[in-house]
Coordinates of C-alpha atoms in Angstrom, one line a residue:
M10 CA 93.9 106.1 111.0
N11 CA 93.3 107.4 114.5
E12 CA 89.8 108.4 115.4
P13 CA 89.4 111.8 117.2
G14 CA 89.6 111.4 121.0
K15 CA 91.1 107.9 120.9
P16 CA 94.7 107.1 121.9
P17 CA 97.1 107.0 118.9
V18 CA 97.8 103.5 117.6
L19 CA 100.6 102.1 115.4
A20 CA 100.5 99.5 112.6
Q21 CA 102.6 96.3 112.6
V22 CA 104.4 96.4 109.2
A23 CA 106.3 93.6 107.4
P24 CA 108.6 93.2 105.7
R25 CA 110.5 95.4 108.1
Y26 CA 112.9 96.8 105.4
L27 CA 109.9 98.6 103.8
A28 CA 108.6 100.1 106.9
G29 CA 110.3 103.5 106.5
G30 CA 112.6 105.4 108.7
G31 CA 110.8 105.4 112.0
D32 CA 112.0 107.0 115.2
P33 CA 115.7 108.0 115.0
R34 CA 115.9 107.9 118.8
W35 CA 116.0 104.1 118.5
V36 CA 119.7 104.7 117.4
T37 CA 120.7 108.0 119.1
A38 CA 119.1 107.7 122.5
P39 CA 121.0 104.5 123.6
L40 CA 124.3 105.9 122.4
Q41 CA 123.8 109.0 124.6
Q42 CA 122.1 107.4 127.5
A43 CA 123.7 104.0 127.9
F44 CA 127.1 104.6 126.3
R45 CA 127.7 108.3 126.9
W46 CA 128.5 109.3 123.3
R47 CA 128.8 113.0 123.2
A48 CA 126.8 115.4 121.1
A49 CA 129.2 117.4 118.8
H50 CA 126.6 119.3 116.8
L51 CA 125.3 122.8 117.1
P52 CA 122.2 123.3 119.3
L53 CA 118.9 123.4 117.4
S54 CA 120.7 122.2 114.2
P55 CA 118.9 119.5 112.2
V56 CA 122.2 117.7 111.9
V57 CA 123.0 115.3 114.8
R58 CA 126.6 114.3 115.4
L59 CA 127.5 111.9 118.2
T60 CA 131.1 111.0 119.0
R61 CA 132.3 108.0 121.1
Y62 CA 134.3 109.0 124.2
D63 CA 137.5 107.7 122.7
H64 CA 137.0 109.9 119.6
Q65 CA 137.5 106.9 117.3
T66 CA 133.9 106.5 116.1
E67 CA 131.3 109.0 115.0
L68 CA 127.6 108.8 114.1
L69 CA 126.2 111.5 111.8
L70 CA 122.5 112.0 111.2
N71 CA 122.2 114.5 108.3
P72 CA 118.6 115.0 107.1
S73 CA 119.5 116.2 103.6
P74 CA 117.9 114.9 100.4
D75 CA 121.3 115.0 98.7
E76 CA 123.3 113.0 101.3
H77 CA 123.1 109.8 103.2
W78 CA 121.0 110.4 106.3
W79 CA 123.0 108.0 108.5
T80 CA 126.8 107.7 108.5
L81 CA 128.8 105.6 111.0
R82 CA 132.5 106.0 110.6
H83 CA 135.6 104.8 112.4
T84 CA 139.1 106.1 112.3
G85 CA 140.7 102.6 112.2
A86 CA 142.8 103.2 115.3
D87 CA 141.7 99.9 116.8
N88 CA 141.2 98.1 113.5
H89 CA 144.8 97.7 112.5
G90 CA 144.7 101.2 111.1
K91 CA 142.0 100.5 108.6
A92 CA 139.2 103.1 108.7
W93 CA 135.7 102.1 107.7
T94 CA 132.3 103.7 107.0
M95 CA 128.7 102.6 107.0
R96 CA 126.1 104.7 105.2
F97 CA 122.3 104.4 105.1
D98 CA 119.7 106.3 103.2
A99 CA 116.7 108.2 104.7
R100 CA 114.1 105.4 104.5
T101 CA 116.4 102.8 106.2
P102 CA 114.4 101.7 109.3
A103 CA 116.1 103.1 112.4
E104 CA 115.8 99.6 113.9
I105 CA 118.1 98.3 111.2
V106 CA 120.6 101.1 111.6
A107 CA 120.6 100.3 115.3
T108 CA 121.8 96.8 114.7
A109 CA 125.1 98.2 113.7
T110 CA 125.5 100.6 116.6
D111 CA 124.3 97.8 119.0
A112 CA 126.9 95.4 117.6
L113 CA 129.6 98.1 117.9
T114 CA 128.9 99.1 121.5
T115 CA 127.9 95.8 123.1
N116 CA 130.2 93.2 121.5
P117 CA 133.0 94.9 119.5
A118 CA 135.2 91.7 119.5
A119 CA 132.4 89.4 118.3
N120 CA 133.2 86.5 116.0
S121 CA 131.5 86.5 112.6
P122 CA 131.7 84.5 109.4
A123 CA 134.3 85.8 106.9
D124 CA 131.4 86.3 104.5
P125 CA 128.5 88.0 106.3
L126 CA 126.1 87.1 103.4
Q127 CA 125.9 83.7 104.9
V128 CA 123.5 85.2 107.5
L129 CA 121.0 85.8 104.7
E130 CA 121.5 82.4 103.2
Q131 CA 120.7 80.9 106.5
A132 CA 117.5 83.0 106.6
G133 CA 116.4 81.4 103.2
W134 CA 117.5 84.2 100.9
H135 CA 118.7 83.3 97.4
R136 CA 122.5 83.3 96.8
S137 CA 124.0 83.9 93.4
I138 CA 127.6 82.7 93.6
L139 CA 128.8 84.2 90.3
D140 CA 128.1 87.8 91.1
H141 CA 128.4 87.6 94.9
R142 CA 124.9 88.7 95.7
V143 CA 121.9 87.6 97.7
D144 CA 118.3 88.4 97.0
S145 CA 115.3 88.4 99.3
P146 CA 112.5 85.9 98.5
D147 CA 110.2 88.8 97.5
E148 CA 113.0 90.2 95.3
F149 CA 112.7 93.7 96.9
V150 CA 116.2 93.5 98.4
T151 CA 119.6 92.8 96.8
V152 CA 122.7 92.6 98.9
S153 CA 126.0 92.4 97.0
R154 CA 129.6 92.0 98.3
H155 CA 132.7 93.1 96.5
P156 CA 135.6 90.6 96.7
L157 CA 137.6 93.1 98.7
G158 CA 134.8 93.4 101.3
A159 CA 132.6 96.3 100.5
V160 CA 128.9 95.6 100.8
H161 CA 125.9 97.3 99.0
I162 CA 122.3 97.0 99.9
K163 CA 119.5 98.0 97.5
V164 CA 115.9 98.0 98.5
T165 CA 113.0 98.7 96.1
A166 CA 109.2 98.7 96.3
F167 CA 106.4 98.7 93.8
D168 CA 105.3 102.2 92.6
G169 CA 101.6 101.6 93.2
P170 CA 98.6 99.5 92.3
W171 CA 97.3 101.7 89.5
A172 CA 100.0 100.6 87.1
S173 CA 99.1 97.8 84.7
E174 CA 102.7 96.4 85.3
P175 CA 104.0 97.8 88.6
T176 CA 107.6 98.8 88.4
A177 CA 110.3 98.8 91.1
R178 CA 111.0 102.1 92.7
P179 CA 114.1 102.8 94.9
A180 CA 113.3 102.7 98.6
W181 CA 116.7 103.0 100.2
R182 CA 120.3 102.0 99.8
A183 CA 123.2 101.3 102.2
Y184 CA 126.9 101.0 101.7
F185 CA 129.6 99.5 103.9
S186 CA 133.2 100.2 102.9
D187 CA 136.1 97.8 102.8
H188 CA 137.4 96.9 106.3
T189 CA 134.0 97.3 107.9
P190 CA 134.2 94.7 110.7
P191 CA 132.3 91.6 109.5
H192 CA 130.3 91.3 112.7
L193 CA 128.8 94.7 112.1
V194 CA 127.8 93.8 108.6
A195 CA 126.4 90.5 109.8
A196 CA 124.3 92.2 112.5
V197 CA 122.8 94.6 109.9
L198 CA 122.0 91.7 107.6
A199 CA 120.4 89.7 110.4
G200 CA 118.2 92.7 111.2
L201 CA 117.4 93.1 107.6
A202 CA 116.2 89.4 107.3
S203 CA 114.3 89.3 110.6
P204 CA 110.7 88.4 110.2
E205 CA 109.6 90.6 113.1
P206 CA 107.3 93.5 112.0
L207 CA 108.1 97.1 112.9
L208 CA 105.6 99.5 114.5
R209 CA 104.8 102.5 112.3
D210 CA 102.3 105.3 112.0
E211 CA 100.7 104.6 108.6
K212 CA 100.1 108.3 107.9
E213 CA 103.9 108.9 108.1
M214 CA 104.8 106.1 105.7
A215 CA 105.7 107.0 102.1
T216 CA 102.7 106.2 100.0
F217 CA 104.5 103.8 97.6
L218 CA 105.8 101.7 100.5
R219 CA 102.3 101.0 101.8
Y220 CA 101.5 99.1 98.5
S221 CA 104.4 96.6 99.0
V222 CA 104.0 95.7 102.7
G223 CA 101.6 93.6 104.8
I224 CA 99.9 95.4 107.7
A225 CA 98.5 93.4 110.5
R226 CA 94.8 94.0 111.3
E227 CA 95.6 94.4 115.0
R228 CA 96.9 97.8 116.0
V229 CA 99.3 98.6 118.9
P230 CA 99.1 101.6 121.2
A231 CA 101.7 104.2 120.4
Q232 CA 102.8 104.2 124.0
T233 CA 104.0 100.6 123.5
A234 CA 106.7 101.9 121.1
E235 CA 107.7 104.6 123.6
D236 CA 108.0 102.0 126.4
A237 CA 110.0 99.7 124.1
L238 CA 112.5 102.5 123.4
W239 CA 113.1 103.1 127.1
A240 CA 113.2 99.4 127.9
R241 CA 115.9 99.1 125.2
I242 CA 117.9 101.9 126.7
N243 CA 117.7 100.4 130.2
R244 CA 118.7 96.9 128.8
L245 CA 121.7 98.3 127.0
A246 CA 122.8 100.3 130.0
A247 CA 122.5 97.1 132.2
H248 CA 124.5 95.2 129.7
H249 CA 127.3 97.7 130.0
T250 CA 127.3 97.6 133.8
G251 CA 130.9 97.0 135.1
H252 CA 132.6 98.7 132.2
P253 CA 133.9 102.2 132.9
L254 CA 132.1 105.1 131.2
P255 CA 132.8 108.8 131.0
P256 CA 130.6 111.1 133.1
Q257 CA 127.1 112.0 131.9
P258 CA 127.5 114.7 129.2
P259 CA 126.5 118.3 130.1
G260 CA 122.8 118.7 130.3
G261 CA 122.1 115.4 132.0
P262 CA 120.1 112.5 130.6
L263 CA 117.7 112.9 127.7
P264 CA 114.1 113.8 128.7
R265 CA 111.6 111.0 128.3
R266 CA 108.9 111.9 125.8
T267 CA 105.3 111.5 127.0
R268 CA 102.0 111.7 125.1

């Protein structure tokens, strides 16, 4: 909680997959600023649609309770004609969604194991060979892979401390279709298993999530997260230096938010 008159602070939350959605700009701002993806949505609409300049890839942010909030889809034009889709629910941390867009934009030809679930095994998660699934050590996350390649992520959390026997409550799900490039799946799974905490405003977290996470005693100034976002944009833009990009979309660069 922030005291009146004091600068806002954020909590360090772990495990990161239960930190809640966070700031969507962590995904959208680099795509627009560093990689020139174009906005294809109506002004003032809650739906955000960004399209890569070659029109082969689209990111859709649709804040609807009946739909996946994040959808990343590709036409398949440079994937041997095999289209693919990645979908994430509302409470998927934006930092985890961003691992997919980062892998897509910065290293599209990366090598990756044929079975991306190996990334989780190397992080100490528990593998069940018979049903092609991996579980997190705390059993809050299950990742399963269909033999044809589709991957499902299911994340749960306890429903609260008042229950005599706490039960698992769905937190979020993700789905990656057949033909999703393995290096994109591997990048998301690496982000999922990372031990690094995420910065969150506790007041904005879903109540049931707070009962299943650890929160560090030390708080971090909220400006730190804002600075990290812009450092991220600058780093990705520098990474792309030397590669041709289309002109800046109409309207110029995104404004920097200040507090």
